[in-house]
């Protein structure tokens, strides 16, 4: 272990995701286990720039492993995109003698991490976002919980859809990525799944719904990723062109809350621990990643490369099963 590493800081940035607290806990406890001083930075890069640090102890992360959100709080920071903001952040770290920074967040947060790394700060990114849209890792912290939340919500919506013989358009998050819609749609048996990665044709959807109706199936769920278009517009068009009784539900930020699933708890603990190991080994400019069912470290730049291809086979399977 290089003898220079004495103190590190951790922050959460961008949209929160279930499991971030488990990752914070892992960073703090693993750091203390290895005799490091560990600081928590409040409100992401905003807090880094404005000096909102607090030294963490074992008790600071007690009773949070199972809780959603982030005890460090989070923010999106336009100032961090500027050279002045980055300079202030670096000064705050140097002033406290902090040798390494762990950034838990999505690819926007990793841009800030990369900028600090380019200016000599030792940085490790931990992918935390419900969107699962970061290249180089098969999973991001929070995705599994969000998918489970959608499946649970859709099963409730299906109850009322069945009773009223309605077609529900359910919009889920994911920015420009259809992973939540795909996985949740397959798991809950959605009749159609609309994602930004694959163009859709309203006529095909209507044909499918009519085929279902002829078989006596008078309710349907269409799961739409937010990046695939407006659920309200789709609902209107569908009603106008098919006459089906249609309702729209936007699941929204419900998907960002809740206790992390066991998978997210394990992933977040593993990634938090790995991030500290990377710093202890004297490495920097890295990201923790879940590859071939193992937590590992990869260069941070991979996060900005081409994303894992959309799982077309799973999408086609979902279509075949919802015939
Ligand atoms: O990146 C996570 C995410 O929840 C996206 O799925 C969504 O598009 C966005 O954040 C919403 O951001 P905000 O909470 O700032 O409205």
mmCIF file of C-alpha atoms and ligand atoms in Angstrom:
data_model
loop_
_atom_site.group_PDB
_atom_site.id
_atom_site.type_symbol
_atom_site.label_atom_id
_atom_site.label_comp_id
_atom_site.label_asym_id
_atom_site.label_seq_id
_atom_site.Cartn_x
_atom_site.Cartn_y
_atom_site.Cartn_z
ATOM 1 C CA UNK A 1 0.000 0.000 0.000
ATOM 2 C CA UNK A 2 1.497 3.418 -0.884
ATOM 3 C CA UNK A 3 2.124 5.183 2.454
ATOM 4 C CA UNK A 4 0.804 8.479 1.123
ATOM 5 C CA UNK A 5 -2.881 7.628 1.429
ATOM 6 C CA UNK A 6 -4.143 8.919 4.755
ATOM 7 C CA UNK A 7 -7.493 10.439 4.115
ATOM 8 C CA UNK A 8 -10.236 10.136 1.533
ATOM 9 C CA UNK A 9 -13.606 11.741 0.828
ATOM 10 C CA UNK A 10 -16.836 10.348 -0.566
ATOM 11 C CA UNK A 11 -19.774 12.120 -2.214
ATOM 12 C CA UNK A 12 -22.982 11.217 -4.030
ATOM 13 C CA UNK A 13 -23.921 13.198 -7.109
ATOM 14 C CA UNK A 14 -26.681 13.406 -9.713
ATOM 15 C CA UNK A 15 -29.977 11.539 -9.285
ATOM 16 C CA UNK A 16 -30.129 9.446 -6.127
ATOM 17 C CA UNK A 17 -30.443 5.679 -6.405
ATOM 18 C CA UNK A 18 -31.361 2.965 -3.877
ATOM 19 C CA UNK A 19 -28.130 1.439 -2.614
ATOM 20 C CA UNK A 20 -26.143 4.672 -2.485
ATOM 21 C CA UNK A 21 -26.258 4.534 1.312
ATOM 22 C CA UNK A 22 -24.905 0.991 1.301
ATOM 23 C CA UNK A 23 -22.048 2.194 -0.916
ATOM 24 C CA UNK A 24 -21.304 5.141 1.421
ATOM 25 C CA UNK A 25 -21.283 2.776 4.391
ATOM 26 C CA UNK A 26 -18.875 0.433 2.620
ATOM 27 C CA UNK A 27 -16.492 3.288 1.754
ATOM 28 C CA UNK A 28 -16.537 4.649 5.303
ATOM 29 C CA UNK A 29 -16.159 1.332 7.091
ATOM 30 C CA UNK A 30 -13.576 -0.112 4.723
ATOM 31 C CA UNK A 31 -11.616 3.138 4.907
ATOM 32 C CA UNK A 32 -11.673 3.197 8.719
ATOM 33 C CA UNK A 33 -10.769 -0.501 8.802
ATOM 34 C CA UNK A 34 -7.631 0.452 6.865
ATOM 35 C CA UNK A 35 -6.849 3.380 9.219
ATOM 36 C CA UNK A 36 -7.908 6.083 6.806
ATOM 37 C CA UNK A 37 -9.622 9.287 7.801
ATOM 38 C CA UNK A 38 -12.869 9.390 5.793
ATOM 39 C CA UNK A 39 -14.796 12.577 5.030
ATOM 40 C CA UNK A 40 -18.356 12.691 3.758
ATOM 41 C CA UNK A 41 -19.107 15.580 1.407
ATOM 42 C CA UNK A 42 -22.658 16.898 1.438
ATOM 43 C CA UNK A 43 -24.663 17.745 -1.703
ATOM 44 C CA UNK A 44 -22.272 16.257 -4.252
ATOM 45 C CA UNK A 45 -19.917 18.560 -6.123
ATOM 46 C CA UNK A 46 -21.822 21.593 -4.814
ATOM 47 C CA UNK A 47 -20.718 20.677 -1.296
ATOM 48 C CA UNK A 48 -17.213 19.896 -2.514
ATOM 49 C CA UNK A 49 -16.867 23.347 -4.042
ATOM 50 C CA UNK A 50 -18.339 25.081 -1.011
ATOM 51 C CA UNK A 51 -16.534 23.081 1.668
ATOM 52 C CA UNK A 52 -19.369 21.001 3.157
ATOM 53 C CA UNK A 53 -17.210 18.248 4.640
ATOM 54 C CA UNK A 54 -17.731 16.183 7.762
ATOM 55 C CA UNK A 55 -15.482 13.528 9.147
ATOM 56 C CA UNK A 56 -17.284 10.201 9.237
ATOM 57 C CA UNK A 57 -16.993 7.536 11.918
ATOM 58 C CA UNK A 58 -18.413 4.048 12.224
ATOM 59 C CA UNK A 59 -21.592 5.453 13.778
ATOM 60 C CA UNK A 60 -22.134 7.952 10.935
ATOM 61 C CA UNK A 61 -23.126 5.084 8.683
ATOM 62 C CA UNK A 62 -24.945 2.926 11.234
ATOM 63 C CA UNK A 63 -28.455 1.831 10.261
ATOM 64 C CA UNK A 64 -28.316 3.121 6.677
ATOM 65 C CA UNK A 65 -27.395 0.034 4.666
ATOM 66 C CA UNK A 66 -31.057 -0.771 4.002
ATOM 67 C CA UNK A 67 -32.306 2.775 3.422
ATOM 68 C CA UNK A 68 -33.016 4.411 0.063
ATOM 69 C CA UNK A 69 -31.812 7.904 -0.867
ATOM 70 C CA UNK A 70 -28.421 9.162 0.263
ATOM 71 C CA UNK A 71 -27.533 10.427 3.727
ATOM 72 C CA UNK A 72 -24.907 12.664 2.119
ATOM 73 C CA UNK A 73 -27.593 14.204 -0.064
ATOM 74 C CA UNK A 74 -27.019 14.904 -3.710
ATOM 75 C CA UNK A 75 -27.217 17.674 -6.269
ATOM 76 C CA UNK A 76 -26.502 18.430 -9.881
ATOM 77 C CA UNK A 77 -23.734 21.034 -10.065
ATOM 78 C CA UNK A 78 -23.439 23.381 -13.044
ATOM 79 C CA UNK A 79 -20.492 25.079 -11.275
ATOM 80 C CA UNK A 80 -18.475 21.878 -11.409
ATOM 81 C CA UNK A 81 -18.506 22.134 -15.207
ATOM 82 C CA UNK A 82 -16.445 25.345 -14.987
ATOM 83 C CA UNK A 83 -12.678 25.614 -14.486
ATOM 84 C CA UNK A 84 -13.272 27.957 -11.508
ATOM 85 C CA UNK A 85 -15.575 25.437 -9.845
ATOM 86 C CA UNK A 86 -13.064 22.638 -10.350
ATOM 87 C CA UNK A 87 -10.266 24.786 -8.913
ATOM 88 C CA UNK A 88 -12.336 25.535 -5.814
ATOM 89 C CA UNK A 89 -13.064 21.814 -5.391
ATOM 90 C CA UNK A 90 -9.369 20.964 -5.656
ATOM 91 C CA UNK A 91 -8.457 23.646 -3.101
ATOM 92 C CA UNK A 92 -11.047 22.281 -0.661
ATOM 93 C CA UNK A 93 -9.516 18.812 -0.927
ATOM 94 C CA UNK A 94 -5.891 20.011 -0.699
ATOM 95 C CA UNK A 95 -6.671 22.298 2.246
ATOM 96 C CA UNK A 96 -7.795 19.245 4.240
ATOM 97 C CA UNK A 97 -5.000 16.984 3.044
ATOM 98 C CA UNK A 98 -7.455 14.643 1.334
ATOM 99 C CA UNK A 99 -5.615 12.249 -0.975
ATOM 100 C CA UNK A 100 -8.442 10.490 -2.742
ATOM 101 C CA UNK A 101 -12.064 11.104 -3.751
ATOM 102 C CA UNK A 102 -14.823 8.564 -4.377
ATOM 103 C CA UNK A 103 -17.691 9.807 -6.530
ATOM 104 C CA UNK A 104 -20.902 7.786 -6.442
ATOM 105 C CA UNK A 105 -23.175 8.786 -9.323
ATOM 106 C CA UNK A 106 -23.935 8.581 -13.017
ATOM 107 C CA UNK A 107 -21.974 9.540 -16.101
ATOM 108 C CA UNK A 108 -22.584 13.284 -15.585
ATOM 109 C CA UNK A 109 -20.965 12.960 -12.159
ATOM 110 C CA UNK A 110 -18.111 10.998 -13.689
ATOM 111 C CA UNK A 111 -17.343 13.973 -15.976
ATOM 112 C CA UNK A 112 -16.650 16.010 -12.847
ATOM 113 C CA UNK A 113 -14.562 13.156 -11.447
ATOM 114 C CA UNK A 114 -12.591 12.944 -14.679
ATOM 115 C CA UNK A 115 -11.901 16.699 -14.644
ATOM 116 C CA UNK A 116 -10.483 16.455 -11.107
ATOM 117 C CA UNK A 117 -8.415 13.428 -12.031
ATOM 118 C CA UNK A 118 -6.930 15.308 -15.003
ATOM 119 C CA UNK A 119 -5.797 17.957 -12.498
ATOM 120 C CA UNK A 120 -3.998 15.537 -10.215
ATOM 121 C CA UNK A 121 -6.645 14.380 -7.747
ATOM 122 C CA UNK A 122 -6.887 10.626 -7.162
ATOM 123 C CA UNK A 123 -10.436 9.700 -8.090
ATOM 124 C CA UNK A 124 -12.586 6.566 -8.292
ATOM 125 C CA UNK A 125 -16.144 6.541 -9.685
ATOM 126 C CA UNK A 126 -18.834 4.209 -8.380
ATOM 127 C CA UNK A 127 -21.739 3.853 -10.843
ATOM 128 C CA UNK A 128 -24.952 4.735 -9.030
ATOM 129 C CA UNK A 129 -28.018 5.442 -11.140
ATOM 130 C CA UNK A 130 -31.314 3.667 -11.653
ATOM 131 C CA UNK A 131 -30.905 4.052 -15.444
ATOM 132 C CA UNK A 132 -28.228 1.344 -15.924
ATOM 133 C CA UNK A 133 -26.825 3.456 -18.732
ATOM 134 C CA UNK A 134 -23.108 3.497 -17.899
ATOM 135 C CA UNK A 135 -20.708 1.823 -20.282
ATOM 136 C CA UNK A 136 -18.248 -0.682 -18.836
ATOM 137 C CA UNK A 137 -20.482 -2.144 -16.128
ATOM 138 C CA UNK A 138 -23.279 -4.675 -16.500
ATOM 139 C CA UNK A 139 -25.144 -3.124 -13.568
ATOM 140 C CA UNK A 140 -25.369 0.220 -11.833
ATOM 141 C CA UNK A 141 -26.417 0.644 -8.208
ATOM 142 C CA UNK A 142 -30.179 1.194 -7.952
ATOM 143 C CA UNK A 143 -31.248 -0.354 -11.238
ATOM 144 C CA UNK A 144 -32.439 -3.657 -9.793
ATOM 145 C CA UNK A 145 -34.483 -1.913 -7.094
ATOM 146 C CA UNK A 146 -36.069 0.424 -9.652
ATOM 147 C CA UNK A 147 -37.021 -2.528 -11.863
ATOM 148 C CA UNK A 148 -38.605 -4.254 -8.872
ATOM 149 C CA UNK A 149 -40.478 -1.068 -7.993
ATOM 150 C CA UNK A 150 -41.882 -0.868 -11.531
ATOM 151 C CA UNK A 151 -42.922 -4.525 -11.492
ATOM 152 C CA UNK A 152 -44.746 -4.034 -8.190
ATOM 153 C CA UNK A 153 -46.455 -0.857 -9.415
ATOM 154 C CA UNK A 154 -47.534 -2.428 -12.696
ATOM 155 C CA UNK A 155 -49.021 -5.398 -10.909
ATOM 156 C CA UNK A 156 -51.265 -2.963 -8.979
ATOM 157 C CA UNK A 157 -52.131 -1.080 -12.148
ATOM 158 C CA UNK A 158 -53.003 -4.373 -13.816
ATOM 159 C CA UNK A 159 -55.638 -5.029 -11.135
ATOM 160 C CA UNK A 160 -57.550 -1.891 -12.043
ATOM 161 C CA UNK A 161 -56.834 -2.316 -15.765
ATOM 162 C CA UNK A 162 -58.459 -5.745 -15.627
ATOM 163 C CA UNK A 163 -61.482 -4.575 -13.648
ATOM 164 C CA UNK A 164 -62.194 -1.682 -16.019
ATOM 165 C CA UNK A 165 -61.056 -3.397 -19.229
ATOM 166 C CA UNK A 166 -58.639 -0.576 -19.967
ATOM 167 C CA UNK A 167 -55.357 -0.106 -21.722
ATOM 168 C CA UNK A 168 -52.755 1.513 -19.486
ATOM 169 C CA UNK A 169 -49.724 3.327 -20.754
ATOM 170 C CA UNK A 170 -47.164 3.288 -17.948
ATOM 171 C CA UNK A 171 -44.152 5.571 -18.329
ATOM 172 C CA UNK A 172 -40.916 4.633 -16.614
ATOM 173 C CA UNK A 173 -37.620 6.478 -16.153
ATOM 174 C CA UNK A 174 -34.275 5.799 -17.800
ATOM 175 C CA UNK A 175 -33.402 9.037 -19.640
ATOM 176 C CA UNK A 176 -32.392 7.900 -23.125
ATOM 177 C CA UNK A 177 -31.961 4.276 -22.094
ATOM 178 C CA UNK A 178 -34.690 1.597 -22.276
ATOM 179 C CA UNK A 179 -33.206 -0.863 -19.774
ATOM 180 C CA UNK A 180 -35.728 -0.275 -16.974
ATOM 181 C CA UNK A 181 -38.635 -0.603 -19.416
ATOM 182 C CA UNK A 182 -37.218 -3.752 -20.992
ATOM 183 C CA UNK A 183 -36.421 -5.651 -17.801
ATOM 184 C CA UNK A 184 -39.541 -4.585 -15.942
ATOM 185 C CA UNK A 185 -41.702 -5.128 -19.023
ATOM 186 C CA UNK A 186 -40.505 -8.687 -19.452
ATOM 187 C CA UNK A 187 -40.840 -9.403 -15.731
ATOM 188 C CA UNK A 188 -44.405 -8.090 -15.511
ATOM 189 C CA UNK A 189 -45.612 -9.421 -18.873
ATOM 190 C CA UNK A 190 -46.333 -6.035 -20.448
ATOM 191 C CA UNK A 191 -48.213 -6.409 -23.715
ATOM 192 C CA UNK A 192 -45.916 -3.871 -25.411
ATOM 193 C CA UNK A 193 -42.589 -2.330 -24.409
ATOM 194 C CA UNK A 194 -41.508 0.917 -26.054
ATOM 195 C CA UNK A 195 -37.864 1.933 -25.768
ATOM 196 C CA UNK A 196 -35.765 4.685 -27.339
ATOM 197 C CA UNK A 197 -33.380 2.145 -28.863
ATOM 198 C CA UNK A 198 -36.017 0.600 -31.148
ATOM 199 C CA UNK A 199 -38.526 2.549 -33.257
ATOM 200 C CA UNK A 200 -42.152 1.533 -32.807
ATOM 201 C CA UNK A 201 -45.218 1.672 -34.970
ATOM 202 C CA UNK A 202 -48.545 2.571 -33.348
ATOM 203 C CA UNK A 203 -50.394 0.469 -35.934
ATOM 204 C CA UNK A 204 -48.504 -2.639 -34.811
ATOM 205 C CA UNK A 205 -49.431 -1.928 -31.204
ATOM 206 C CA UNK A 206 -53.103 -1.473 -32.115
ATOM 207 C CA UNK A 207 -53.099 -4.676 -34.174
ATOM 208 C CA UNK A 208 -51.704 -6.551 -31.209
ATOM 209 C CA UNK A 209 -54.259 -5.051 -28.810
ATOM 210 C CA UNK A 210 -57.107 -5.960 -31.197
ATOM 211 C CA UNK A 211 -55.800 -9.500 -31.479
ATOM 212 C CA UNK A 212 -55.924 -9.709 -27.680
ATOM 213 C CA UNK A 213 -59.459 -8.320 -27.625
ATOM 214 C CA UNK A 214 -60.621 -10.950 -30.122
ATOM 215 C CA UNK A 215 -59.334 -13.588 -27.698
ATOM 216 C CA UNK A 216 -61.329 -11.939 -24.889
ATOM 217 C CA UNK A 217 -58.418 -10.109 -23.312
ATOM 218 C CA UNK A 218 -59.758 -6.647 -22.627
ATOM 219 C CA UNK A 219 -56.936 -5.039 -20.697
ATOM 220 C CA UNK A 220 -53.345 -4.281 -21.562
ATOM 221 C CA UNK A 221 -50.200 -2.692 -20.219
ATOM 222 C CA UNK A 222 -47.929 -0.723 -22.507
ATOM 223 C CA UNK A 223 -44.669 0.121 -20.771
ATOM 224 C CA UNK A 224 -42.978 3.195 -22.231
ATOM 225 C CA UNK A 225 -39.455 4.328 -21.432
ATOM 226 C CA UNK A 226 -39.422 8.108 -20.952
ATOM 227 C CA UNK A 227 -36.883 8.420 -23.789
ATOM 228 C CA UNK A 228 -39.251 6.754 -26.264
ATOM 229 C CA UNK A 229 -41.716 9.657 -26.330
ATOM 230 C CA UNK A 230 -44.570 11.198 -24.405
ATOM 231 C CA UNK A 231 -46.857 8.701 -22.712
ATOM 232 C CA UNK A 232 -49.694 11.260 -22.771
ATOM 233 C CA UNK A 233 -49.372 11.796 -26.509
ATOM 234 C CA UNK A 234 -49.241 8.055 -27.065
ATOM 235 C CA UNK A 235 -52.342 7.585 -24.900
ATOM 236 C CA UNK A 236 -54.251 10.207 -26.887
ATOM 237 C CA UNK A 237 -53.185 8.814 -30.256
ATOM 238 C CA UNK A 238 -54.019 5.294 -29.186
ATOM 239 C CA UNK A 239 -57.476 6.282 -27.998
ATOM 240 C CA UNK A 240 -58.228 8.358 -31.092
ATOM 241 C CA UNK A 241 -57.125 5.702 -33.518
ATOM 242 C CA UNK A 242 -58.368 2.570 -31.775
ATOM 243 C CA UNK A 243 -61.181 3.704 -29.497
ATOM 244 C CA UNK A 244 -59.713 1.733 -26.579
ATOM 245 C CA UNK A 245 -60.394 3.123 -23.121
ATOM 246 C CA UNK A 246 -56.914 4.373 -22.263
ATOM 247 C CA UNK A 247 -55.268 5.727 -19.124
ATOM 248 C CA UNK A 248 -51.763 7.026 -18.534
ATOM 249 C CA UNK A 249 -49.640 6.581 -15.400
ATOM 250 C CA UNK A 250 -46.240 8.215 -15.026
ATOM 251 C CA UNK A 251 -44.357 6.344 -12.316
ATOM 252 C CA UNK A 252 -41.794 9.144 -11.986
ATOM 253 C CA UNK A 253 -39.644 9.555 -8.894
ATOM 254 C CA UNK A 254 -41.320 6.671 -7.107
ATOM 255 C CA UNK A 255 -38.715 4.632 -8.994
ATOM 256 C CA UNK A 256 -35.836 6.413 -7.288
ATOM 257 C CA UNK A 257 -36.922 5.681 -3.724
ATOM 258 C CA UNK A 258 -37.305 2.664 -1.502
ATOM 259 C CA UNK A 259 -35.069 0.217 0.293
ATOM 260 C CA UNK A 260 -32.453 -1.301 -1.977
ATOM 261 C CA UNK A 261 -33.050 -4.856 -3.136
ATOM 262 C CA UNK A 262 -30.660 -7.502 -1.817
ATOM 263 C CA UNK A 263 -28.876 -7.418 -5.177
ATOM 264 C CA UNK A 264 -28.344 -3.659 -4.943
ATOM 265 C CA UNK A 265 -27.230 -3.922 -1.312
ATOM 266 C CA UNK A 266 -24.609 -6.512 -2.252
ATOM 267 C CA UNK A 267 -23.530 -4.638 -5.384
ATOM 268 C CA UNK A 268 -23.240 -1.308 -3.567
ATOM 269 C CA UNK A 269 -21.274 -2.807 -0.663
ATOM 270 C CA UNK A 270 -18.944 -4.561 -3.088
ATOM 271 C CA UNK A 271 -18.412 -1.454 -5.190
ATOM 272 C CA UNK A 272 -17.880 0.854 -2.193
ATOM 273 C CA UNK A 273 -15.285 -1.558 -0.794
ATOM 274 C CA UNK A 274 -13.612 -1.949 -4.188
ATOM 275 C CA UNK A 275 -13.323 1.824 -4.625
ATOM 276 C CA UNK A 276 -11.349 2.075 -1.374
ATOM 277 C CA UNK A 277 -9.156 -0.865 -2.432
ATOM 278 C CA UNK A 278 -8.342 0.907 -5.691
ATOM 279 C CA UNK A 279 -7.221 4.034 -3.838
ATOM 280 C CA UNK A 280 -5.270 1.965 -1.313
ATOM 281 C CA UNK A 281 -3.436 0.323 -4.211
ATOM 282 C CA UNK A 282 -2.351 3.792 -5.347
ATOM 283 C CA UNK A 283 -4.521 3.704 -8.482
ATOM 284 C CA UNK A 284 -6.704 6.498 -9.764
ATOM 285 C CA UNK A 285 -8.932 7.545 -12.677
ATOM 286 C CA UNK A 286 -10.849 4.289 -12.285
ATOM 287 C CA UNK A 287 -14.441 3.192 -11.977
ATOM 288 C CA UNK A 288 -15.818 0.178 -10.147
ATOM 289 C CA UNK A 289 -17.713 -2.133 -12.456
ATOM 290 C CA UNK A 290 -19.777 -5.314 -12.350
ATOM 291 C CA UNK A 291 -18.438 -7.584 -15.057
ATOM 292 C CA UNK A 292 -19.090 -11.323 -15.409
ATOM 293 C CA UNK A 293 -20.804 -11.317 -12.010
ATOM 294 C CA UNK A 294 -17.796 -9.831 -10.240
ATOM 295 C CA UNK A 295 -17.011 -6.383 -8.897
ATOM 296 C CA UNK A 296 -13.822 -5.105 -10.449
ATOM 297 C CA UNK A 297 -12.072 -1.860 -11.421
ATOM 298 C CA UNK A 298 -11.880 -0.464 -14.966
ATOM 299 C CA UNK A 299 -10.528 2.823 -16.343
ATOM 300 C CA UNK A 300 -12.959 5.687 -15.780
ATOM 301 C CA UNK A 301 -12.744 6.642 -19.471
ATOM 302 C CA UNK A 302 -14.646 3.442 -20.341
ATOM 303 C CA UNK A 303 -17.749 5.057 -18.846
ATOM 304 C CA UNK A 304 -17.731 7.571 -21.712
ATOM 305 C CA UNK A 305 -17.239 4.990 -24.445
ATOM 306 C CA UNK A 306 -19.888 3.054 -26.338
ATOM 307 C CA UNK A 307 -22.604 1.635 -24.139
ATOM 308 C CA UNK A 308 -23.381 -2.047 -23.892
ATOM 309 C CA UNK A 309 -25.613 -2.828 -26.904
ATOM 310 C CA UNK A 310 -29.339 -2.887 -26.228
ATOM 311 C CA UNK A 311 -30.460 -6.428 -25.443
ATOM 312 C CA UNK A 312 -32.399 -7.031 -28.629
ATOM 313 C CA UNK A 313 -32.810 -10.750 -27.947
ATOM 314 C CA UNK A 314 -34.569 -10.042 -24.643
ATOM 315 C CA UNK A 315 -36.723 -7.391 -26.328
ATOM 316 C CA UNK A 316 -37.746 -9.826 -29.083
ATOM 317 C CA UNK A 317 -38.478 -12.500 -26.504
ATOM 318 C CA UNK A 318 -40.740 -10.091 -24.590
ATOM 319 C CA UNK A 319 -42.588 -9.424 -27.865
ATOM 320 C CA UNK A 320 -42.990 -13.137 -28.578
ATOM 321 C CA UNK A 321 -44.252 -13.882 -25.070
ATOM 322 C CA UNK A 322 -46.803 -11.059 -25.227
ATOM 323 C CA UNK A 323 -48.205 -12.175 -28.584
HETATM 324 O O1 LIG B 1 -30.782 9.584 -14.043
HETATM 325 C C1 LIG B 1 -31.785 9.221 -13.147
HETATM 326 C C2 LIG B 1 -33.096 9.876 -13.518
HETATM 327 O O2 LIG B 1 -34.065 9.453 -12.575
HETATM 328 C C3 LIG B 1 -33.571 9.634 -14.940
HETATM 329 O O3 LIG B 1 -34.173 8.374 -15.103
HETATM 330 C C4 LIG B 1 -34.518 10.787 -15.116
HETATM 331 O O4 LIG B 1 -34.647 11.129 -16.475
HETATM 332 C C5 LIG B 1 -33.848 11.909 -14.349
HETATM 333 O O5 LIG B 1 -32.976 11.282 -13.420
HETATM 334 C C6 LIG B 1 -34.796 12.805 -13.600
HETATM 335 O O6 LIG B 1 -34.045 13.807 -13.004
HETATM 336 P P1 LIG B 1 -34.599 14.818 -11.894
HETATM 337 O O7 LIG B 1 -34.714 14.057 -10.608
HETATM 338 O O8 LIG B 1 -33.564 15.872 -11.836
HETATM 339 O O9 LIG B 1 -35.933 15.271 -12.365
#
